[in-house]
Amino acid sequence: MYAQMVKSEATQDDPAQLAAFQARIDADEKIEPKDWMPEGYRKTLIRQIGQHAHSEIVGQLPEGNWITRAPTLERKAILLAKVQDEAGHGLYLYCAAETLGVSRDELTEMLLDGRMKYSSIFNYPTLTWADMGAVGWLVDGAAIMNQVPLQRTSYGPYARAMVRICKEESFHQRQGYAVMMKMAQGTPAQKRMAQDALNRMWYPSLMMFGPSDKDSVHSAQSMAWKIKMNTNDELRQKFVDQTVPQAEYLGLTVPDENLRWNEERGHYDFSEPDWSEFFDVIQGNGPCNVDRLEARNKAWDDNAWVREGLLAHGRKKQQAKVAAQ
Ligand code: FAQ
């Protein structure tokens, strides 16, 4: 339905203006906030950047859950820094979305009342300390695979936000892999925890790239506009090809009986995730959807006084300025 809406809005635009816009995209020019853009382009960006921002913010919850239980002071400091980075990513992305004419409050309200999504992965629980390793290694690993190409996306503010985000995400991925190495080379019980975390996180991580290309509603238009640089399946394949040797190095087994190197294709063959589970999760029926939205709603309500205080302060300053004129 959204795709239809985008299409019909796009067709209302002047064909000559649309052609000139597409020519700029094809020439790899960056589109900036004050430039003319088709309404469909603007709305697609608001949807994608907004959902990306929400994912960074909601994504703090599964790891935040482990800050007080990190096994050493060093691990606690690292995890705390990582979770704070995710908050920063959310803020850069909300700022990028605001340049398209939507406020952060509006975006947040759309998250809180279920009109906007966030990444499916954050609706799974983090049950053991090994999950902190698996989240960094697999979830940040998948996020980087998707986000490195987005540094070249056509919308300037989004592309520039991704540069810093990607630098920080690679530190996140390395810290996760370091936790996994420690666990996988630890006692038999620690190695079992690491394997259990991989077993539970593998398919949800593959789902992060979105539905298979044949079911992806937005890919074709988003790629023509260079809002997306690759299809969902292309990035999923790259992720599998990169991650399987890392699992082998850890001495862990990827939970997929069909996983094998295909000499002819030059890629791993692997099993698709259970797509009915994916669609269930993004419709709000995953293991933690209710908890995640409750936590976000509570934070929004508890912090209303801060927003109101800041607005009152802003009004007072404005009034004082007017009175002094
Ligand atoms: N979860 O037509 P497509 C991170 C929805 S950041 C939920 O293929 P599209 C950092 C999609 O919205 C992770 N919904 O969609 C971190 C659409 O529904 P709609 C977030 C999903 O947009 C790490 C419908 O399915 N990254 O992890 C998902 O072309 C650790 C049809 O799908 C980004 O957002 C999903 N996985 O492609 C933080 C990157 N997949 O909107 C803390 C930017 C699809 O029509 C700790 N986003 N859907 O109602 C993208 O690259 C794209 O938006 C995709 C989806 C690839 C996610």
XYZ file of C-alpha atoms and ligand atoms in Angstrom:
382
model
C 0.000 0.000 0.000
C 2.840 2.347 0.901
C 4.523 1.471 -2.412
C 1.303 2.322 -4.270
C 1.054 5.610 -2.410
C 4.659 6.466 -3.252
C 4.048 5.589 -6.909
C 0.869 7.612 -7.276
C 2.480 10.600 -5.556
C 5.497 10.259 -7.820
C 3.298 10.324 -10.916
C 1.784 13.671 -9.828
C 5.219 15.291 -10.102
C 6.152 17.183 -13.257
C 7.807 14.630 -15.640
C 10.562 17.055 -16.658
C 11.409 17.787 -13.013
C 11.366 14.064 -12.232
C 13.705 13.308 -15.143
C 16.113 16.051 -14.031
C 16.031 14.663 -10.480
C 16.733 11.122 -11.682
C 19.598 12.413 -13.825
C 21.191 13.937 -10.709
C 20.825 10.619 -8.880
C 22.275 8.692 -11.832
C 25.238 11.081 -11.883
C 25.859 10.279 -8.174
C 25.126 13.847 -7.091
C 24.033 14.243 -3.483
C 20.510 15.553 -2.880
C 20.477 18.190 -0.132
C 17.574 19.294 2.120
C 16.689 22.458 0.172
C 16.818 20.756 -3.246
C 13.609 19.828 -5.051
C 12.753 16.152 -4.544
C 9.746 13.986 -5.433
C 7.334 13.530 -2.554
C 7.798 9.771 -2.755
C 11.578 10.146 -2.333
C 11.069 12.354 0.729
C 8.556 9.938 2.296
C 10.690 6.877 1.606
C 13.654 8.556 3.274
C 11.580 9.580 6.298
C 10.378 5.967 6.624
C 13.819 4.415 6.275
C 15.835 6.954 8.288
C 13.100 7.149 10.954
C 12.962 3.354 11.311
C 16.727 3.228 11.362
C 16.824 5.852 14.163
C 14.175 3.964 16.156
C 16.225 0.754 15.759
C 19.277 2.406 17.272
C 17.262 3.644 20.249
C 15.246 0.467 20.873
C 18.461 -1.479 20.201
C 19.898 -0.117 23.447
C 17.409 -2.137 25.480
C 18.665 -5.729 24.972
C 22.256 -4.717 25.783
C 21.353 -2.144 28.447
C 19.867 -5.142 30.244
C 23.419 -6.494 30.801
C 25.347 -3.370 31.881
C 24.864 -4.053 35.588
C 25.722 -7.733 35.138
C 28.865 -7.469 32.994
C 31.466 -9.913 34.364
C 34.329 -7.396 34.814
C 34.759 -3.649 35.217
C 36.459 -3.505 31.810
C 33.572 -5.304 30.076
C 31.094 -3.016 31.840
C 32.927 0.140 30.654
C 33.071 -1.198 27.075
C 29.396 -2.184 27.015
C 28.349 1.136 28.531
C 30.296 3.032 25.849
C 28.757 0.902 23.116
C 25.197 1.413 24.336
C 25.827 5.173 24.574
C 27.115 5.127 20.982
C 23.783 3.620 19.874
C 21.963 6.567 21.492
C 24.231 8.917 19.539
C 23.461 7.081 16.283
C 19.758 7.478 16.955
C 20.250 11.215 17.464
C 22.262 11.756 14.267
C 19.616 9.872 12.343
C 16.691 11.800 13.877
C 18.540 15.014 12.891
C 18.952 13.705 9.322
C 15.215 12.882 9.203
C 14.333 16.341 10.554
C 15.953 17.926 7.474
C 13.093 16.322 5.498
C 10.442 18.298 7.371
C 9.373 15.911 10.130
C 10.069 16.533 13.803
C 11.667 14.083 16.193
C 8.526 14.215 18.337
C 6.371 13.208 15.351
C 8.700 10.315 14.538
C 8.691 9.165 18.152
C 4.910 9.317 18.344
C 4.713 7.149 15.219
C 7.008 4.598 16.871
C 5.050 4.623 20.112
C 1.649 4.111 18.493
C 2.945 1.402 16.116
C 2.802 3.379 12.831
C 6.584 3.057 12.395
C 8.717 -0.041 12.759
C 12.151 -0.736 14.212
C 14.479 -3.623 13.409
C 13.009 -7.071 14.052
C 16.211 -8.211 15.798
C 15.508 -6.162 18.911
C 12.367 -8.161 19.643
C 14.484 -11.134 20.739
C 15.657 -11.487 24.349
C 19.302 -11.446 25.532
C 19.406 -14.369 27.946
C 23.091 -14.802 28.855
C 26.337 -12.838 28.839
C 27.339 -14.707 25.650
C 24.445 -12.906 23.945
C 26.421 -9.656 24.377
C 29.145 -11.254 22.290
C 26.668 -12.535 19.704
C 24.865 -9.166 19.453
C 28.138 -7.305 18.809
C 29.496 -9.920 16.418
C 26.323 -10.757 14.476
C 23.879 -7.864 14.954
C 26.445 -5.073 14.619
C 28.119 -7.177 11.914
C 24.856 -7.291 9.939
C 24.240 -3.594 10.633
C 27.674 -2.675 9.186
C 27.128 -4.845 6.114
C 23.961 -2.853 5.437
C 25.324 0.549 6.445
C 28.720 0.737 4.734
C 27.009 1.031 1.307
C 24.622 3.613 2.805
C 27.595 5.997 3.160
C 27.113 6.428 -0.620
C 23.336 6.852 -0.433
C 21.919 9.726 -2.500
C 20.609 11.895 0.356
C 23.508 13.994 1.708
C 22.576 14.239 5.420
C 21.898 10.471 5.616
C 25.135 9.548 3.804
C 27.207 11.829 6.069
C 25.581 10.502 9.255
C 26.479 6.972 8.150
C 30.220 7.741 7.978
C 30.618 8.203 11.711
C 28.062 5.525 12.539
C 29.989 2.949 10.509
C 33.278 3.767 12.275
C 31.617 3.197 15.646
C 29.793 0.064 14.484
C 33.090 -1.581 13.554
C 34.346 -1.070 17.102
C 31.060 -2.621 18.300
C 31.506 -5.626 16.062
C 35.100 -6.147 17.219
C 34.128 -5.947 20.897
C 31.395 -8.544 20.316
C 33.812 -10.863 18.558
C 36.314 -10.391 21.428
C 33.634 -11.514 23.918
C 32.847 -14.531 21.715
C 36.564 -15.468 21.519
C 36.881 -15.360 25.284
C 33.769 -17.508 25.742
C 34.575 -19.954 22.939
C 38.104 -20.483 24.295
C 36.912 -20.647 27.905
C 35.542 -23.523 29.997
C 33.261 -26.129 28.352
C 30.272 -24.380 29.987
C 31.330 -21.013 28.517
C 31.782 -22.569 25.078
C 28.268 -24.062 25.331
C 26.906 -20.599 26.178
C 28.652 -19.145 23.124
C 27.218 -21.891 20.879
C 23.741 -21.405 22.369
C 23.922 -17.641 21.678
C 24.942 -18.311 18.055
C 22.108 -20.837 17.696
C 19.499 -18.316 18.866
C 20.877 -15.201 17.100
C 21.802 -16.643 13.683
C 18.446 -16.611 11.909
C 17.177 -13.368 13.539
C 20.438 -11.752 12.301
C 19.772 -12.977 8.746
C 16.269 -11.457 9.014
C 17.747 -8.005 9.699
C 18.370 -7.577 5.950
C 14.629 -7.656 5.293
C 12.430 -10.093 3.364
C 13.771 -11.999 0.371
C 14.019 -9.875 -2.767
C 10.852 -11.336 -4.280
C 8.866 -10.075 -1.243
C 10.638 -6.736 -0.813
C 8.086 -4.002 -1.495
C 10.425 -1.018 -1.585
C 13.740 -2.297 -3.003
C 13.188 -1.537 -6.702
C 12.188 2.121 -6.232
C 14.633 2.694 -3.367
C 17.498 1.348 -5.463
C 16.518 3.480 -8.467
C 16.697 6.489 -6.132
C 19.943 5.167 -4.528
C 18.303 5.292 -1.118
C 19.287 1.617 -0.965
C 22.486 0.551 -2.693
C 21.981 -3.251 -2.656
C 19.106 -5.689 -2.487
C 18.264 -7.472 0.761
C 19.442 -10.855 -0.584
C 22.757 -9.469 -1.872
C 23.644 -8.123 1.568
C 22.437 -11.271 3.342
C 24.724 -13.385 1.123
C 27.695 -11.088 1.817
C 27.027 -11.360 5.533
C 26.930 -15.177 5.434
C 30.127 -15.315 3.344
C 31.932 -13.063 5.821
C 30.582 -14.612 9.026
C 30.920 -18.369 8.433
C 34.763 -18.325 8.499
C 34.597 -16.222 11.682
C 32.398 -18.895 13.306
C 34.866 -21.580 12.177
C 37.737 -19.645 13.754
C 35.786 -19.600 17.025
C 35.245 -23.373 16.768
C 31.469 -22.822 16.754
C 28.892 -24.371 14.428
C 26.450 -22.273 12.410
C 23.035 -23.880 13.058
C 22.279 -24.721 9.422
C 22.556 -28.247 8.019
C 22.407 -26.909 4.462
C 25.330 -24.549 4.879
C 28.110 -25.378 2.400
C 30.581 -23.594 0.166
C 29.406 -23.566 -3.445
C 32.522 -23.565 -5.599
C 30.599 -22.690 -8.745
C 28.856 -19.629 -7.263
C 31.832 -18.602 -5.140
C 29.447 -18.186 -2.172
C 28.013 -20.216 0.686
C 24.649 -21.903 0.127
C 22.507 -21.498 3.233
C 18.951 -21.978 4.528
C 16.525 -19.082 4.404
C 15.173 -17.893 7.762
C 11.598 -18.815 8.657
C 9.845 -15.921 6.922
C 6.542 -16.519 8.699
C 8.377 -15.843 11.983
C 9.858 -12.637 10.492
C 6.462 -11.295 9.387
C 4.991 -12.221 12.774
C 7.750 -10.293 14.571
C 7.401 -7.160 12.428
C 3.647 -7.215 12.951
C 4.229 -6.930 16.701
C 4.110 -10.583 17.775
C 7.777 -11.319 18.536
C 8.967 -12.468 21.971
C 9.769 -8.940 23.247
C 7.679 -6.500 21.132
C 5.332 -5.628 23.986
C 8.187 -5.108 26.477
C 10.175 -2.939 24.066
C 7.275 -0.611 23.311
C 6.298 -0.461 26.981
C 9.856 0.620 27.834
C 9.835 3.324 25.117
C 6.380 4.584 26.155
C 7.448 4.714 29.810
C 10.611 6.686 28.937
C 8.521 9.122 26.837
C 5.990 9.651 29.656
C 8.563 9.818 32.486
C 10.595 12.425 30.603
C 7.674 14.662 29.594
C 8.721 17.153 32.299
C 12.138 17.592 30.633
C 10.549 18.406 27.261
C 8.026 20.747 28.884
C 10.785 22.441 30.945
C 12.925 23.016 27.856
C 9.993 24.451 25.903
C 9.065 26.772 28.813
C 12.707 27.907 29.045
C 12.779 28.543 25.278
C 9.555 30.583 25.480
C 10.911 32.659 28.388
C 14.126 33.410 26.509
C 12.147 34.408 23.440
C 9.858 36.677 25.490
C 12.871 38.316 27.185
C 14.426 38.940 23.758
C 11.228 40.535 22.441
C 10.875 42.677 25.625
C 14.461 43.932 25.261
C 13.878 45.124 21.657
N 12.808 -5.321 10.796
O 10.497 -3.591 1.119
P 11.388 -3.997 2.243
C 21.383 -1.642 14.148
C 9.922 -4.028 6.774
S 20.513 -0.723 13.018
C 11.610 -4.668 10.769
O 12.557 -4.859 1.896
P 13.106 -1.730 2.833
C 22.419 -0.957 14.986
C 10.103 -2.760 5.963
O 10.224 -1.625 6.811
C 19.354 -1.864 12.285
N 10.975 -4.366 9.628
O 11.855 -2.687 3.049
C 22.451 -1.575 16.311
C 8.835 -2.769 5.150
O 7.727 -2.378 5.971
P 7.053 -0.875 5.852
C 18.430 -1.143 11.436
C 11.581 -4.714 8.472
O 12.935 -0.567 3.720
C 23.133 -2.738 16.520
C 8.628 -4.248 4.879
O 9.326 -4.948 5.888
N 19.051 -0.801 10.187
O 21.097 -2.765 14.204
C 12.825 -5.360 8.438
O 13.351 -1.487 1.396
C 23.184 -3.301 17.805
C 9.103 -4.652 3.481
O 10.536 -4.709 3.394
C 18.439 -0.028 9.274
O 17.332 0.425 9.477
C 13.444 -5.668 9.660
N 14.620 -6.311 9.742
O 14.359 -2.609 3.363
C 21.810 -0.940 17.365
C 19.230 0.253 8.011
N 13.153 -5.577 7.149
O 8.126 0.119 6.238
C 21.855 -1.495 18.648
C 18.484 1.073 7.017
C 12.152 -5.081 6.398
O 6.620 -0.716 4.429
C 22.568 -2.683 18.859
N 17.338 0.377 6.484
N 11.216 -4.588 7.205
O 5.918 -0.924 6.842
C 17.391 -0.420 5.394
O 18.437 -0.653 4.789
C 16.087 -0.988 4.895
O 15.035 -0.238 5.439
C 15.892 -2.506 5.228
C 14.498 -2.931 4.724
C 16.955 -3.339 4.520
C 15.974 -2.769 6.732
